[in-house]
Tab-separated table of C-alpha atoms in Angstrom:
chain	number	residue	atom	x	y	z
A	18	MET	CA	326.487	173.659	82.116
A	19	ASP	CA	324.764	173.992	78.636
A	20	ALA	CA	322.063	171.586	79.206
A	21	VAL	CA	321.543	173.332	82.654
A	22	LEU	CA	321.534	176.632	81.071
A	23	ARG	CA	318.913	175.436	78.390
A	24	ASP	CA	316.593	173.832	81.066
A	25	LEU	CA	316.528	176.892	82.867
A	26	ALA	CA	315.416	179.063	79.920
A	27	LEU	CA	312.889	176.514	79.082
A	28	HIS	CA	311.174	176.037	82.500
A	29	TRP	CA	312.098	179.251	83.970
A	30	PRO	CA	308.728	180.167	85.379
A	31	VAL	CA	309.384	176.741	87.226
A	32	TYR	CA	312.318	177.914	88.606
A	33	ALA	CA	311.661	181.361	89.419
A	34	ALA	CA	308.563	179.757	91.681
A	35	MET	CA	310.443	177.531	93.672
A	36	PRO	CA	311.754	180.238	96.285
A	37	PHE	CA	308.416	181.284	96.673
A	38	ILE	CA	307.064	177.929	96.820
A	39	ALA	CA	309.605	177.000	99.802
A	40	ALA	CA	308.673	180.565	101.378
A	41	LEU	CA	305.322	179.192	101.333
A	42	ILE	CA	306.203	175.948	102.783
A	43	GLY	CA	307.898	177.599	105.540
A	44	TYR	CA	304.851	179.961	106.369
A	45	VAL	CA	301.858	177.163	106.314
A	46	THR	CA	304.115	174.826	108.301
A	47	LYS	CA	304.347	177.750	110.745
A	48	ARG	CA	300.924	178.221	110.723
A	49	VAL	CA	299.966	174.972	111.130
A	50	ALA	CA	302.599	174.347	114.013
A	51	ILE	CA	300.765	177.170	115.806
A	52	GLU	CA	297.382	176.483	115.405
A	53	MET	CA	298.197	173.143	116.521
A	54	MET	CA	299.477	174.192	119.732
A	55	PHE	CA	295.920	175.793	120.699
A	56	ARG	CA	293.328	173.891	118.611
A	57	PRO	CA	291.150	172.031	118.970
A	58	LEU	CA	290.054	172.319	122.755
A	59	ASP	CA	289.031	168.862	122.976
A	60	PHE	CA	290.280	165.414	121.008
A	61	VAL	CA	289.205	165.077	117.443
A	62	GLY	CA	289.555	161.769	115.972
A	63	ILE	CA	289.524	157.967	117.257
A	64	PRO	CA	291.370	157.954	120.931
A	65	PRO	CA	293.583	157.417	122.269
A	66	LEU	CA	296.020	157.583	119.074
A	67	LEU	CA	294.287	158.556	115.997
A	68	GLY	CA	293.611	162.200	116.137
A	69	TRP	CA	294.843	165.275	117.648
A	70	GLN	CA	294.095	167.792	120.880
A	71	GLY	CA	295.875	171.315	120.889
A	72	VAL	CA	298.998	170.944	122.891
A	73	VAL	CA	297.768	173.367	125.564
A	74	PRO	CA	294.530	172.454	126.128
A	75	LYS	CA	295.746	168.713	126.284
A	76	HIS	CA	298.185	169.438	129.092
A	77	GLY	CA	296.087	171.924	130.569
A	78	GLY	CA	296.468	170.898	134.313
A	79	ARG	CA	300.319	170.521	134.189
A	80	MET	CA	300.594	173.999	132.365
A	81	ALA	CA	298.042	175.326	135.257
A	82	ALA	CA	300.342	174.190	137.680
A	83	VAL	CA	303.678	175.785	136.223
A	84	ALA	CA	301.572	179.042	135.828
A	85	THR	CA	300.260	178.808	139.299
A	86	GLU	CA	303.817	177.970	140.644
A	87	LEU	CA	305.424	180.846	138.995
A	88	LEU	CA	302.334	183.288	140.154
A	89	THR	CA	302.246	181.995	143.721
A	90	GLU	CA	306.311	181.913	144.315
A	91	ASN	CA	307.377	184.502	142.285
A	92	LEU	CA	304.705	187.220	141.060
A	93	LEU	CA	302.178	187.451	143.817
A	94	ASP	CA	302.108	187.471	147.866
A	95	LEU	CA	298.285	187.575	148.421
A	96	ARG	CA	298.775	189.064	151.677
A	97	GLU	CA	300.784	192.085	150.630
A	98	VAL	CA	297.547	192.534	148.246
A	99	LEU	CA	295.218	192.387	150.926
A	100	ASP	CA	297.145	194.673	153.116
A	101	ARG	CA	296.600	197.453	150.148
A	102	ILE	CA	292.756	197.269	151.711
A	103	ASP	CA	292.143	200.127	153.806
A	104	PRO	CA	289.336	198.971	156.729
A	105	VAL	CA	288.016	202.447	156.864
A	106	ILE	CA	287.216	202.765	153.162
A	107	ILE	CA	285.750	199.446	152.513
A	108	THR	CA	283.908	200.109	155.912
A	109	THR	CA	282.192	202.949	154.249
A	110	GLU	CA	281.927	201.285	150.867
A	111	LEU	CA	279.640	198.615	152.818
A	112	GLU	CA	277.939	200.751	155.284
A	113	GLN	CA	274.629	200.411	153.819
A	114	PRO	CA	274.220	197.148	152.115
A	115	LEU	CA	275.865	195.982	155.608
A	116	LEU	CA	273.198	197.518	157.769
A	117	ARG	CA	270.476	196.000	155.430
A	118	ALA	CA	272.033	192.537	156.263
A	119	VAL	CA	272.583	193.105	159.800
A	120	ASP	CA	268.692	194.157	159.744
A	121	HIS	CA	267.552	191.304	157.924
A	122	ILE	CA	269.510	188.536	159.602
A	123	ALA	CA	268.975	189.612	162.895
A	124	ARG	CA	265.253	189.799	162.325
A	125	GLU	CA	265.051	186.546	160.515
A	126	VAL	CA	267.158	184.508	163.072
A	127	LEU	CA	264.969	186.325	166.246
A	128	ALA	CA	261.740	185.504	164.335
A	129	GLU	CA	262.923	181.541	163.486
A	130	HIS	CA	264.618	180.713	166.947
A	131	HIS	CA	263.146	182.901	169.554
A	132	PRO	CA	259.497	183.616	167.904
A	133	ARG	CA	257.760	184.474	171.189
A	134	LEU	CA	260.273	186.770	172.747
A	135	TRP	CA	260.371	188.693	169.360
A	136	GLU	CA	256.304	188.691	168.872
A	137	VAL	CA	256.189	190.206	172.657
A	138	MET	CA	258.688	192.992	172.190
A	139	PRO	CA	257.745	196.350	171.509
A	140	THR	CA	258.586	197.667	167.923
A	141	LEU	CA	260.385	200.314	169.730
A	142	ALA	CA	262.741	197.747	171.590
A	143	GLN	CA	262.716	195.835	168.481
A	144	GLU	CA	264.497	198.509	166.476
A	145	MET	CA	266.739	199.280	169.311
A	146	LEU	CA	267.971	195.903	169.539
A	147	ILE	CA	268.636	195.732	165.598
A	148	LYS	CA	270.162	199.582	165.892
A	149	GLN	CA	272.668	197.798	168.533
A	150	VAL	CA	273.338	194.879	166.780
A	151	GLN	CA	273.969	197.170	163.564
A	152	ALA	CA	276.185	199.469	165.658
A	153	SER	CA	278.847	196.579	166.013
A	154	ALA	CA	278.911	195.736	162.363
A	155	PRO	CA	281.852	198.038	161.436
A	156	ARG	CA	283.964	196.791	163.952
A	157	LEU	CA	282.895	193.169	162.732
A	158	VAL	CA	284.522	194.127	159.073
A	159	ARG	CA	287.588	195.475	160.932
A	160	GLU	CA	287.798	192.108	162.344
A	161	PHE	CA	286.751	189.976	159.861
A	162	LEU	CA	289.699	191.422	157.344
A	163	ASP	CA	292.129	191.271	160.488
A	164	ASP	CA	291.540	187.717	160.845
A	165	VAL	CA	291.368	186.666	157.159
A	166	ARG	CA	294.635	188.244	156.825
A	167	GLU	CA	296.147	186.516	160.224
A	168	HIS	CA	295.007	183.417	158.929
A	169	LEU	CA	294.914	183.844	154.959
A	170	ASP	CA	296.705	180.299	154.577
A	171	GLU	CA	294.180	178.339	156.348
A	172	VAL	CA	290.800	180.232	154.599
A	173	LEU	CA	292.349	180.178	151.263
A	174	ASP	CA	294.149	177.508	148.818
A	175	VAL	CA	295.101	179.956	146.016
A	176	GLN	CA	296.939	177.455	144.112
A	177	HIS	CA	294.076	174.944	144.069
A	178	MET	CA	291.928	178.029	143.000
A	179	THR	CA	294.111	178.978	140.151
A	180	VAL	CA	294.640	175.110	138.892
A	181	GLN	CA	291.201	174.828	138.917
A	182	ARG	CA	290.107	177.961	137.358
A	183	LEU	CA	292.503	177.346	134.612
A	184	THR	CA	292.120	173.564	134.086
A	185	ARG	CA	288.137	173.946	133.884
A	186	ASP	CA	288.088	176.725	131.372
A	187	ARG	CA	290.597	175.472	129.048
A	188	ALA	CA	289.727	178.382	126.502
A	189	LEU	CA	291.129	180.748	129.462
A	190	LEU	CA	294.311	178.845	129.652
A	191	VAL	CA	294.607	179.066	125.709
A	192	ARG	CA	293.937	182.853	125.908
A	193	LEU	CA	296.039	183.388	128.598
A	194	ILE	CA	299.063	182.136	126.505
A	195	ARG	CA	298.014	182.799	123.200
A	196	GLU	CA	297.353	186.535	124.073
A	197	THR	CA	300.690	187.245	125.828
A	198	SER	CA	302.695	185.178	122.874
A	199	ARG	CA	300.666	186.783	120.019
A	200	PRO	CA	303.465	188.556	118.722
A	201	GLU	CA	306.009	185.859	119.030
A	202	MET	CA	303.451	183.696	116.815
A	203	ALA	CA	303.583	186.046	114.269
A	204	PHE	CA	307.562	186.374	114.344
A	205	ILE	CA	307.552	182.430	113.856
A	206	ALA	CA	305.292	183.038	110.820
A	207	ARG	CA	307.330	185.541	109.445
A	208	LEU	CA	310.676	183.386	109.933
A	209	GLY	CA	308.984	180.803	108.106
A	210	ILE	CA	308.839	183.023	104.696
A	211	TYR	CA	312.395	184.278	105.213
A	212	PHE	CA	314.249	180.918	105.827
A	213	GLY	CA	311.848	178.996	103.538
A	214	PHE	CA	312.962	181.579	100.640
A	215	GLY	CA	316.568	181.167	101.382
A	216	LEU	CA	316.585	177.562	101.377
A	217	GLY	CA	314.128	177.649	98.282
A	218	LEU	CA	317.239	179.193	96.429
A	219	VAL	CA	319.819	176.470	97.519
A	220	GLN	CA	316.733	173.966	96.326
A	221	THR	CA	316.641	175.823	92.911
A	222	ILE	CA	320.398	175.586	92.574
A	223	VAL	CA	320.509	171.806	93.370
A	224	TRP	CA	317.531	170.777	91.408
A	225	ALA	CA	318.978	172.800	88.421
A	226	LEU	CA	322.167	170.924	88.668
A	227	THR	CA	320.980	167.169	89.677
A	228	ARG	CA	317.136	166.818	88.485
A	229	GLU	CA	316.979	164.337	91.041
A	230	PRO	CA	313.373	163.552	92.167
A	231	TRP	CA	314.295	163.257	95.970
A	232	VAL	CA	315.867	167.045	95.801
A	233	LEU	CA	312.397	168.842	96.279
A	234	PRO	CA	310.700	166.305	98.859
A	235	VAL	CA	313.927	166.342	101.092
A	236	PHE	CA	314.617	169.996	100.572
A	237	GLY	CA	310.667	170.709	101.188
A	238	GLY	CA	311.039	168.261	104.291
A	239	ALA	CA	314.204	170.029	105.768
A	240	ILE	CA	312.544	173.458	105.334
A	241	GLY	CA	309.724	172.516	107.353
A	242	LEU	CA	311.842	171.058	109.860
A	243	PHE	CA	314.436	173.530	110.269
A	244	THR	CA	312.040	176.557	110.052
A	245	ASP	CA	309.914	174.960	112.664
A	246	TRP	CA	313.151	174.112	114.990
A	247	LEU	CA	314.683	177.560	114.550
A	248	ALA	CA	311.908	179.870	114.824
A	249	ILE	CA	311.015	178.468	118.490
A	250	LYS	CA	314.393	178.765	119.559
A	251	LEU	CA	314.749	182.493	118.331
A	252	ILE	CA	312.086	183.201	120.382
A	253	PHE	CA	313.821	182.409	123.680
A	254	VAL	CA	317.207	182.891	122.846
A	255	PRO	CA	319.733	184.312	123.351
A	256	ARG	CA	318.384	185.307	126.505
A	257	GLU	CA	320.718	188.409	127.156
A	258	PRO	CA	321.374	190.670	124.681
A	259	VAL	CA	324.277	189.853	122.351
A	260	ARG	CA	325.963	192.713	120.479
A	261	VAL	CA	327.450	191.646	116.795
A	262	GLY	CA	328.892	195.042	115.520
A	263	ARG	CA	326.090	197.427	115.447
A	264	VAL	CA	323.301	194.633	115.664
A	265	ILE	CA	321.940	193.621	118.947
A	266	PHE	CA	320.508	190.025	119.206
A	267	GLN	CA	318.000	188.872	121.695
A	268	GLY	CA	315.025	185.985	121.985
A	269	LYS	CA	311.887	188.307	120.865
A	270	PHE	CA	310.092	186.991	123.823
A	271	GLN	CA	312.798	188.512	126.315
A	272	ARG	CA	312.484	191.778	124.433
A	273	ARG	CA	309.384	192.306	124.985
A	274	ARG	CA	309.530	191.544	128.594
A	275	ALA	CA	307.615	195.005	129.682
A	276	GLU	CA	304.369	194.523	127.274
A	277	VAL	CA	304.142	190.923	128.486
A	278	ALA	CA	304.262	191.664	132.107
A	279	ARG	CA	301.320	194.429	131.458
A	280	GLN	CA	299.400	191.943	129.121
A	281	TYR	CA	300.137	189.212	131.860
A	282	GLY	CA	299.099	191.033	135.057
A	283	GLU	CA	296.058	192.221	133.346
A	284	LEU	CA	294.665	188.946	132.299
A	285	ILE	CA	295.361	187.349	135.334
A	286	ALA	CA	293.888	190.041	137.822
A	287	ASN	CA	290.569	190.539	135.034
A	288	GLU	CA	290.244	186.525	134.467
A	289	VAL	CA	291.475	184.853	137.310
A	290	LEU	CA	292.118	186.644	140.584
A	291	THR	CA	289.210	188.593	140.592
A	292	VAL	CA	287.048	189.646	143.565
A	293	GLN	CA	284.574	187.467	142.977
A	294	ASN	CA	286.626	184.346	142.331
A	295	LEU	CA	288.914	184.775	145.157
A	296	LEU	CA	285.515	185.270	147.469
A	297	ASP	CA	283.914	181.983	145.700
A	298	ALA	CA	287.331	180.153	146.419
A	299	VAL	CA	287.161	181.366	150.054
A	300	LEU	CA	283.606	180.359	150.455
A	301	ARG	CA	283.445	177.188	148.338
A	302	GLY	CA	287.111	176.157	148.075
A	303	PRO	CA	288.637	173.156	150.131
A	304	ARG	CA	289.214	175.381	153.205
A	305	ALA	CA	285.852	176.913	153.227
A	306	ASP	CA	284.945	175.130	156.922
A	307	ARG	CA	287.794	177.241	158.038
A	308	LEU	CA	286.197	180.365	157.290
A	309	ALA	CA	282.863	179.121	158.217
A	310	ALA	CA	284.585	178.818	161.732
A	311	LEU	CA	286.026	182.113	161.717
A	312	VAL	CA	282.944	183.717	160.738
A	313	GLU	CA	280.942	182.099	163.531
A	314	HIS	CA	283.517	183.247	166.398
A	315	LEU	CA	282.946	186.647	165.185
A	316	VAL	CA	279.237	186.572	165.243
A	317	SER	CA	279.312	184.659	168.736
A	318	ASP	CA	281.275	187.296	169.969
A	319	ALA	CA	279.072	190.072	168.506
A	320	VAL	CA	276.131	188.422	169.862
A	321	ASP	CA	277.532	188.060	173.583
A	322	LYS	CA	278.061	191.732	173.477
A	323	GLN	CA	274.338	192.188	173.591
A	324	MET	CA	273.865	191.491	176.905
A	325	PRO	CA	269.765	192.228	177.069
A	326	LEU	CA	269.429	189.022	174.353
A	327	SER	CA	271.869	186.885	176.312
A	328	TRP	CA	269.869	187.494	179.744
A	329	THR	CA	266.478	186.637	178.025
A	330	VAL	CA	267.651	183.467	175.624
A	331	GLY	CA	268.493	180.175	177.214
A	332	GLY	CA	272.246	178.602	176.717
A	333	THR	CA	271.056	175.928	173.681
A	334	ARG	CA	268.965	178.449	172.023
A	335	LEU	CA	271.334	181.209	172.042
A	336	LYS	CA	273.995	178.528	170.654
A	337	GLU	CA	271.627	177.881	167.751
A	338	MET	CA	270.852	181.583	166.953
A	339	LYS	CA	274.777	182.159	167.064
A	340	HIS	CA	275.286	179.356	164.389
A	341	ALA	CA	272.161	180.020	162.132
A	342	ALA	CA	273.305	183.883	162.290
A	343	ALA	CA	276.843	183.104	160.904
A	344	VAL	CA	275.458	180.821	158.159
A	345	LYS	CA	273.059	183.331	157.114
A	346	ALA	CA	275.944	185.809	156.816
A	347	LEU	CA	278.339	183.503	154.706
A	348	GLU	CA	275.089	183.375	152.521
A	349	ARG	CA	274.749	187.151	152.251
A	350	LEU	CA	278.401	187.687	152.133
A	351	PRO	CA	278.863	187.669	148.093
A	352	ASP	CA	275.772	189.884	147.673
A	353	THR	CA	277.279	192.258	150.352
A	354	ALA	CA	280.582	192.223	149.094
A	355	ARG	CA	280.137	192.921	145.527
A	356	TYR	CA	278.955	196.681	146.239
A	357	ALA	CA	282.746	197.265	147.286
A	358	GLU	CA	284.240	195.055	144.695
A	359	GLY	CA	285.386	198.230	142.636
A	360	TYR	CA	287.481	199.461	145.551
A	361	LEU	CA	288.600	196.271	146.472
A	362	THR	CA	289.876	195.792	142.610
A	363	GLU	CA	291.533	199.104	142.640
A	364	ALA	CA	293.005	199.014	145.980
A	365	MET	CA	294.313	195.082	145.354
A	366	ASP	CA	295.574	196.364	141.940
A	367	VAL	CA	296.680	192.792	141.358
A	368	ALA	CA	297.848	193.760	137.775
A	369	LYS	CA	300.517	196.193	138.875
A	370	VAL	CA	301.682	194.147	141.408
A	371	ILE	CA	302.135	191.164	138.942
A	372	GLU	CA	303.526	193.389	136.212
A	373	GLN	CA	306.127	194.864	138.485
A	374	ARG	CA	307.068	191.312	139.988
A	375	MET	CA	307.804	190.177	136.625
A	376	LEU	CA	309.950	192.843	135.329
A	377	ALA	CA	311.844	191.964	138.612
A	378	LEU	CA	312.376	188.124	137.429
A	379	THR	CA	315.315	186.774	135.714
A	380	PRO	CA	315.559	186.091	131.941
A	381	LEU	CA	315.397	182.314	132.823
A	382	GLU	CA	312.398	182.683	135.209
A	383	PHE	CA	310.808	184.861	132.468
A	384	GLU	CA	311.252	182.201	129.646
A	385	GLY	CA	309.311	180.002	132.086
A	386	LEU	CA	305.958	181.945	131.594
A	387	LEU	CA	305.881	180.947	127.930
A	388	ARG	CA	308.348	178.073	127.480
A	389	PRO	CA	306.141	175.079	128.713
A	390	ALA	CA	303.760	175.759	126.038
A	391	PHE	CA	306.282	175.101	123.388
A	392	ARG	CA	308.148	172.137	125.231
A	393	GLN	CA	305.272	169.976	125.346
A	394	ASP	CA	305.123	167.758	122.307
A	395	GLU	CA	307.616	170.560	120.722
A	396	TRP	CA	309.094	167.705	118.832
A	397	LYS	CA	305.204	166.706	117.114
A	398	LEU	CA	305.017	170.283	116.071
A	399	ILE	CA	308.466	170.361	114.234
A	400	ALA	CA	307.698	166.881	112.844
A	401	VAL	CA	304.411	168.228	111.287
A	402	GLY	CA	306.220	170.806	109.679
A	403	GLY	CA	308.731	168.439	108.055
A	404	VAL	CA	306.211	165.952	106.634
A	405	ILE	CA	303.944	168.779	105.429
A	406	GLY	CA	307.246	170.086	103.685
A	407	PHE	CA	307.890	166.732	102.532
A	408	VAL	CA	304.520	166.287	100.997
A	409	VAL	CA	304.447	169.722	99.112
A	410	GLY	CA	308.022	168.750	97.767
A	411	GLU	CA	306.587	165.825	96.244
A	412	LEU	CA	303.881	167.351	94.537
A	413	GLN	CA	306.480	170.079	93.418
A	414	VAL	CA	308.158	166.758	91.542
A	415	LEU	CA	304.856	165.793	90.161
A	416	LEU	CA	304.641	169.298	88.604
A	417	MET	CA	308.041	169.309	87.307
A	418	LEU	CA	307.912	166.070	85.836
A	419	GLY	CA	304.390	166.008	84.903
C-alpha cells in the first residue's frame, strides 16, 4: 500500500486525468457512432468490404419501407385526408385558372382536329361554345374529386410514392430520422461522458493497485462497448414509466412522444406528402394510366353534353377530340392545381393528422418509428466504440510507462 501511495503522490496528475480521459473516450465513441449512423451518404472506400457507408443511407430502402408501412397502416388514411377538401372552396380557388385552361384547351383541340368548322364559325359562336364548355368546369371539378376519392387505391399507390421519395433522396431519409432523434443523439453523447467518468474512477483504482499494462486498454474498450450499448438501450427502455421512489424512469424517446409526433408530422407533410408530390405520383406513378382513363371519361361526358358540337362532328373525329382534350387537361393539371396548393395543404392538414395518430400509438409501435435506425448494424457501432476505447487505452499505457 505504501508503494501505491508513493506512486499516487509521484504521478498524481496522471491519475487525476484518468477519469477525465475515460469520460472523453465515452463521449468520442458516442459521437463517432452517431456520425457513422448517418455519414457518409455514399460508400467511401474499396467495395465491398473495405470502407463505410452510413447505416441509415446504406439501408435506406429497408428503412423507407418500414417508415412507409408505419405511415400508411398506423398514421394516415389518405381517403380521410381527401375528405377534408371542400369541393365548393376548391372550385372557387381554381375558378379563374380553370376557365383559362378550358378556354385554351377547347380552342386548341377544335383548331387542331376540326379547323374548317372552327374557321367558319363566327367569333360570337366560338365564344358561346367556349362559354358553354366553361360552364361545365365546376361540375367537372366536383366529379373529378368524387371519382378520385372513390377510386383512390386505383389511381394512387402512396406506399410506392413514399418509398421512392425516401430512397431517391437519401439525404431526406437521414434528415427525417436525425431531426426527430436529435435530443436522443445528444443524450447518447452525454451518457458517454457520465458513464465513462464513473468507469474511469474504477480504472484508476485498478491501475494504481496492479500497474498491469492490460488494465487501461481493456477498460478503454469496455467503456466504449458498454456505454454505447447502454446509451442505445436507455433511449427506448423502459417503454412505460417506472417509478423508483420519487424518480420516474422511462426511455427518453418515449418521454418525448408529443414533441416527436409534432416534428415527424411536419417533416412528412412538408417533405413527403406534399400536394405537388401527391399530384406527381398520381400523374406519373405506376397507376397513372388509370387516372388518365378517369379524366378521359369525364372529358368525354362533358363533350357529349355539348349537343351542337356533337351534331357537327363525326364519330371518329369526335373520339379523337375527346382524347386530345383529356391529354391536354392532364398536361395542364399541375399548373392549374398550384393555384389551390395553399388551400389543399391547409385543408388536408397532414401534419396534424399524423401527430394525432402518433400520440395514439402503443409504446412498442411508437418505438418502431426510430428503432430500425439503430437496429441495423447496431453491433458494428458498438464494436467501433470498443475499438476506439481500446486504442485510446493503449495510448494511455504508452504515456504512463513512457
